[in-house]
mmCIF file of C-alpha atoms in Angstrom:
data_model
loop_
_atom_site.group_PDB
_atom_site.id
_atom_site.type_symbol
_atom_site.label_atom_id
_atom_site.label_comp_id
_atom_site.label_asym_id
_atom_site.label_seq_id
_atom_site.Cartn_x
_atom_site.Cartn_y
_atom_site.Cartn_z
ATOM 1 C CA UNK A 350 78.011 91.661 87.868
ATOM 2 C CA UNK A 351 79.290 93.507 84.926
ATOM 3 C CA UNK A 352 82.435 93.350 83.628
ATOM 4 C CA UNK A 353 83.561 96.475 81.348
ATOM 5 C CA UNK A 354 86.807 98.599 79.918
ATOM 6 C CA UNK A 355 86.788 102.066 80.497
ATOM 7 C CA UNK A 356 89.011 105.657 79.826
ATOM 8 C CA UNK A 357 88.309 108.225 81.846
ATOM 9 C CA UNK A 358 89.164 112.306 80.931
ATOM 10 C CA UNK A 359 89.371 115.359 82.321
ATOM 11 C CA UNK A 360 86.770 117.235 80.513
ATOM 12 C CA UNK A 361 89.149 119.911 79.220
ATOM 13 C CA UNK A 362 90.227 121.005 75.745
ATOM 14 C CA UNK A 363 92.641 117.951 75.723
ATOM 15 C CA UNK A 364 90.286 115.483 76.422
ATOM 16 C CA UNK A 365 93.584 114.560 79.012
ATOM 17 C CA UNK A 366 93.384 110.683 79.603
ATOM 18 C CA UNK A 367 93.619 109.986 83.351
ATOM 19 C CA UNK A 368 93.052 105.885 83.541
ATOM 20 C CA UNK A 369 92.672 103.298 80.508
ATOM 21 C CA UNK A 370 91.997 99.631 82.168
ATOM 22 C CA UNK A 371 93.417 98.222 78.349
ATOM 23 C CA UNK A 372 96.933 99.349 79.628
ATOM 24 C CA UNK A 373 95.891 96.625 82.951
ATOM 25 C CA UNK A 374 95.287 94.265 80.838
ATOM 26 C CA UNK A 375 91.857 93.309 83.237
ATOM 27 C CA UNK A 376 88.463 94.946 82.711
ATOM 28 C CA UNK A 377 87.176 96.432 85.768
ATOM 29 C CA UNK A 378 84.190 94.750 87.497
ATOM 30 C CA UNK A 379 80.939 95.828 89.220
ATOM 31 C CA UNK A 380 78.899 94.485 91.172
ATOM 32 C CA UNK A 381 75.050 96.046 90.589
ATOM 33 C CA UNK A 382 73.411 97.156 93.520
ATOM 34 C CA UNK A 383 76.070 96.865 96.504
ATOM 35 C CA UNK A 384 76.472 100.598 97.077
ATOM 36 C CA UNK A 385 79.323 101.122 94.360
ATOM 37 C CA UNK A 386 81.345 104.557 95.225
ATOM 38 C CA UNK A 387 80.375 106.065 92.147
ATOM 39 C CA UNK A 388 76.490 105.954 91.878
ATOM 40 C CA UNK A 389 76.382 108.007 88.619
ATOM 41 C CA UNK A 390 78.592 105.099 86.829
ATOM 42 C CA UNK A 391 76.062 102.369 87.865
ATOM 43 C CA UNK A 392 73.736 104.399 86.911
ATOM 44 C CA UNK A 393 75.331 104.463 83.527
ATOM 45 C CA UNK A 394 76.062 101.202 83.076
ATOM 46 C CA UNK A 395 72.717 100.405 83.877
ATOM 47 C CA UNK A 396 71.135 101.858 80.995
ATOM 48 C CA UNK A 397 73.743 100.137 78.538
ATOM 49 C CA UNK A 398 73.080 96.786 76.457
ATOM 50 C CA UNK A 399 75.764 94.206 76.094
ATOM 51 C CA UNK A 400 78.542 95.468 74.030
ATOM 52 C CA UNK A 401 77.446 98.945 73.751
ATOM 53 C CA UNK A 402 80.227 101.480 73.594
ATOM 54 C CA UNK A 403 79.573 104.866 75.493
ATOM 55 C CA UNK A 404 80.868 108.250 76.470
ATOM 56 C CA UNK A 405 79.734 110.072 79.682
ATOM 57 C CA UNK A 406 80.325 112.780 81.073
ATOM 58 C CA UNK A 407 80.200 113.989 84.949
ATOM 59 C CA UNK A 408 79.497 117.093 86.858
ATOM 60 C CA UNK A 409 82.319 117.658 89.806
ATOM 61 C CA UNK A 410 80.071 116.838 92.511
ATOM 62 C CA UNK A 411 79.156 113.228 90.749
ATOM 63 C CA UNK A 412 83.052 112.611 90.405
ATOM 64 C CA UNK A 413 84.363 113.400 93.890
ATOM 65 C CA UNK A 414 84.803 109.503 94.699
ATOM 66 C CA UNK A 415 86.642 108.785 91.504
ATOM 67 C CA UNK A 416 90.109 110.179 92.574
ATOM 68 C CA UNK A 417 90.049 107.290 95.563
ATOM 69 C CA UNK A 418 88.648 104.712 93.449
ATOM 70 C CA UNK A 419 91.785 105.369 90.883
ATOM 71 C CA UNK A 420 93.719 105.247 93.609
ATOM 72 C CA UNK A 421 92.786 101.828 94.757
ATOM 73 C CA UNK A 422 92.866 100.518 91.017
ATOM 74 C CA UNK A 423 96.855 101.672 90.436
ATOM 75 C CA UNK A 424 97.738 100.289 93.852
ATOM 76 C CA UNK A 425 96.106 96.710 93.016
ATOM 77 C CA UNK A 426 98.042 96.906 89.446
ATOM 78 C CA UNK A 427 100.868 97.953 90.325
ATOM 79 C CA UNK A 428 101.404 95.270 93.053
ATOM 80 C CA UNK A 429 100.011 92.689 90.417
ATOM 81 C CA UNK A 430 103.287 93.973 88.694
ATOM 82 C CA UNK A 431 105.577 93.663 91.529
ATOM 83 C CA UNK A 432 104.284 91.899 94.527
ATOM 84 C CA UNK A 433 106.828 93.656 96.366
ATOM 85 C CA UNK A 434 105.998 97.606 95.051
ATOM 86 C CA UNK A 435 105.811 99.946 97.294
ATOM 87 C CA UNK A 436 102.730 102.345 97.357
ATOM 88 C CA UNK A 437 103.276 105.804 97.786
ATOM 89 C CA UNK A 438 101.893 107.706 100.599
ATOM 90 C CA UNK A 439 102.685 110.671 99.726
ATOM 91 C CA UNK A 440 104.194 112.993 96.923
ATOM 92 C CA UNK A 441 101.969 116.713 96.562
ATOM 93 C CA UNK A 442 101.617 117.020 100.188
ATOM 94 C CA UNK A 443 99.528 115.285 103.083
ATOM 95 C CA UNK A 444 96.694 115.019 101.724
ATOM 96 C CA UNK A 445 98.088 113.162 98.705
ATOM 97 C CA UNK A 446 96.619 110.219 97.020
ATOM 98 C CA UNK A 447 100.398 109.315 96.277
ATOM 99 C CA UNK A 448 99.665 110.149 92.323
ATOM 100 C CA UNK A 449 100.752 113.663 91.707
ATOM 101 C CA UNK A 450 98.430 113.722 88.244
ATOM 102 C CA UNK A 451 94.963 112.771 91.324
ATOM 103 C CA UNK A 452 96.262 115.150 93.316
ATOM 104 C CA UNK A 453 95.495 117.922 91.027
ATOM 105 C CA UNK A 454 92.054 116.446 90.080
ATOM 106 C CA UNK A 455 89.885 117.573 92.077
ATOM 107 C CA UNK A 456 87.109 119.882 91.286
ATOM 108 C CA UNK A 457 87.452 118.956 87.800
ATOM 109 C CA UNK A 458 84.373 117.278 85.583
ATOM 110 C CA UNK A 459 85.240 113.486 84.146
ATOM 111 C CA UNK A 460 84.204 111.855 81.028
ATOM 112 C CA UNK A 461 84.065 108.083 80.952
ATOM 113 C CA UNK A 462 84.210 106.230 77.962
ATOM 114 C CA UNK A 463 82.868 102.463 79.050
#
């Protein structure tokens, strides 16, 4: 089990920040070796020591389950906030995540900075 902070960006000129687990207050945890969604951050993770600050950055087709994962992570904090928060189902459309700024994420190549 590791337990870690992370930003992710769209790798773009801005550098745009998408999610920062320091504004949850929690560091996000995985579990090594149970099949996490995103392969290439275990991967990553993997090859860090303890306290070791890193940047990565991730082809398209490496990031495509990282718009449901953020999902899941702003549902669970935002009913942390308000047990009785309603998550959206929809706001772009119906195929929307409920999060207009992962709605127009696909396609594009993420930087992590664990």
């Amino acid at each position: 089990k590791v337990l870690f902070h992370f930003r992710t960006y769209i790798n773009n000129d801005n550098k745009t920040l998408v999610d920062d687990t320091r504004k949850w207050n929690e560091p996000f945890e995985l579990i090594i070796g149970h099949s996490f969604q995103l392969e290439v951050w275990e991967d990553a993770v993997k090859s860090m020591r303890p306290g070791e600050r890193a940047m990565f950055y991730c082809i398209p087709e490496k990031c495509i389950g990282y718009i449901k994962l953020s999902k899941t992570l702003r549902d669970l904090e935002k009913k942390k906030k308000n047990k009785d928060a309603v998550v959206m189902k929809s706001c772009c459309g119906t195929q929307s995540t409920g999060y207009c700024d992962l709605d127009k994420l696909t396609g594009e190549s993420f930087g992590f900075r664990v």
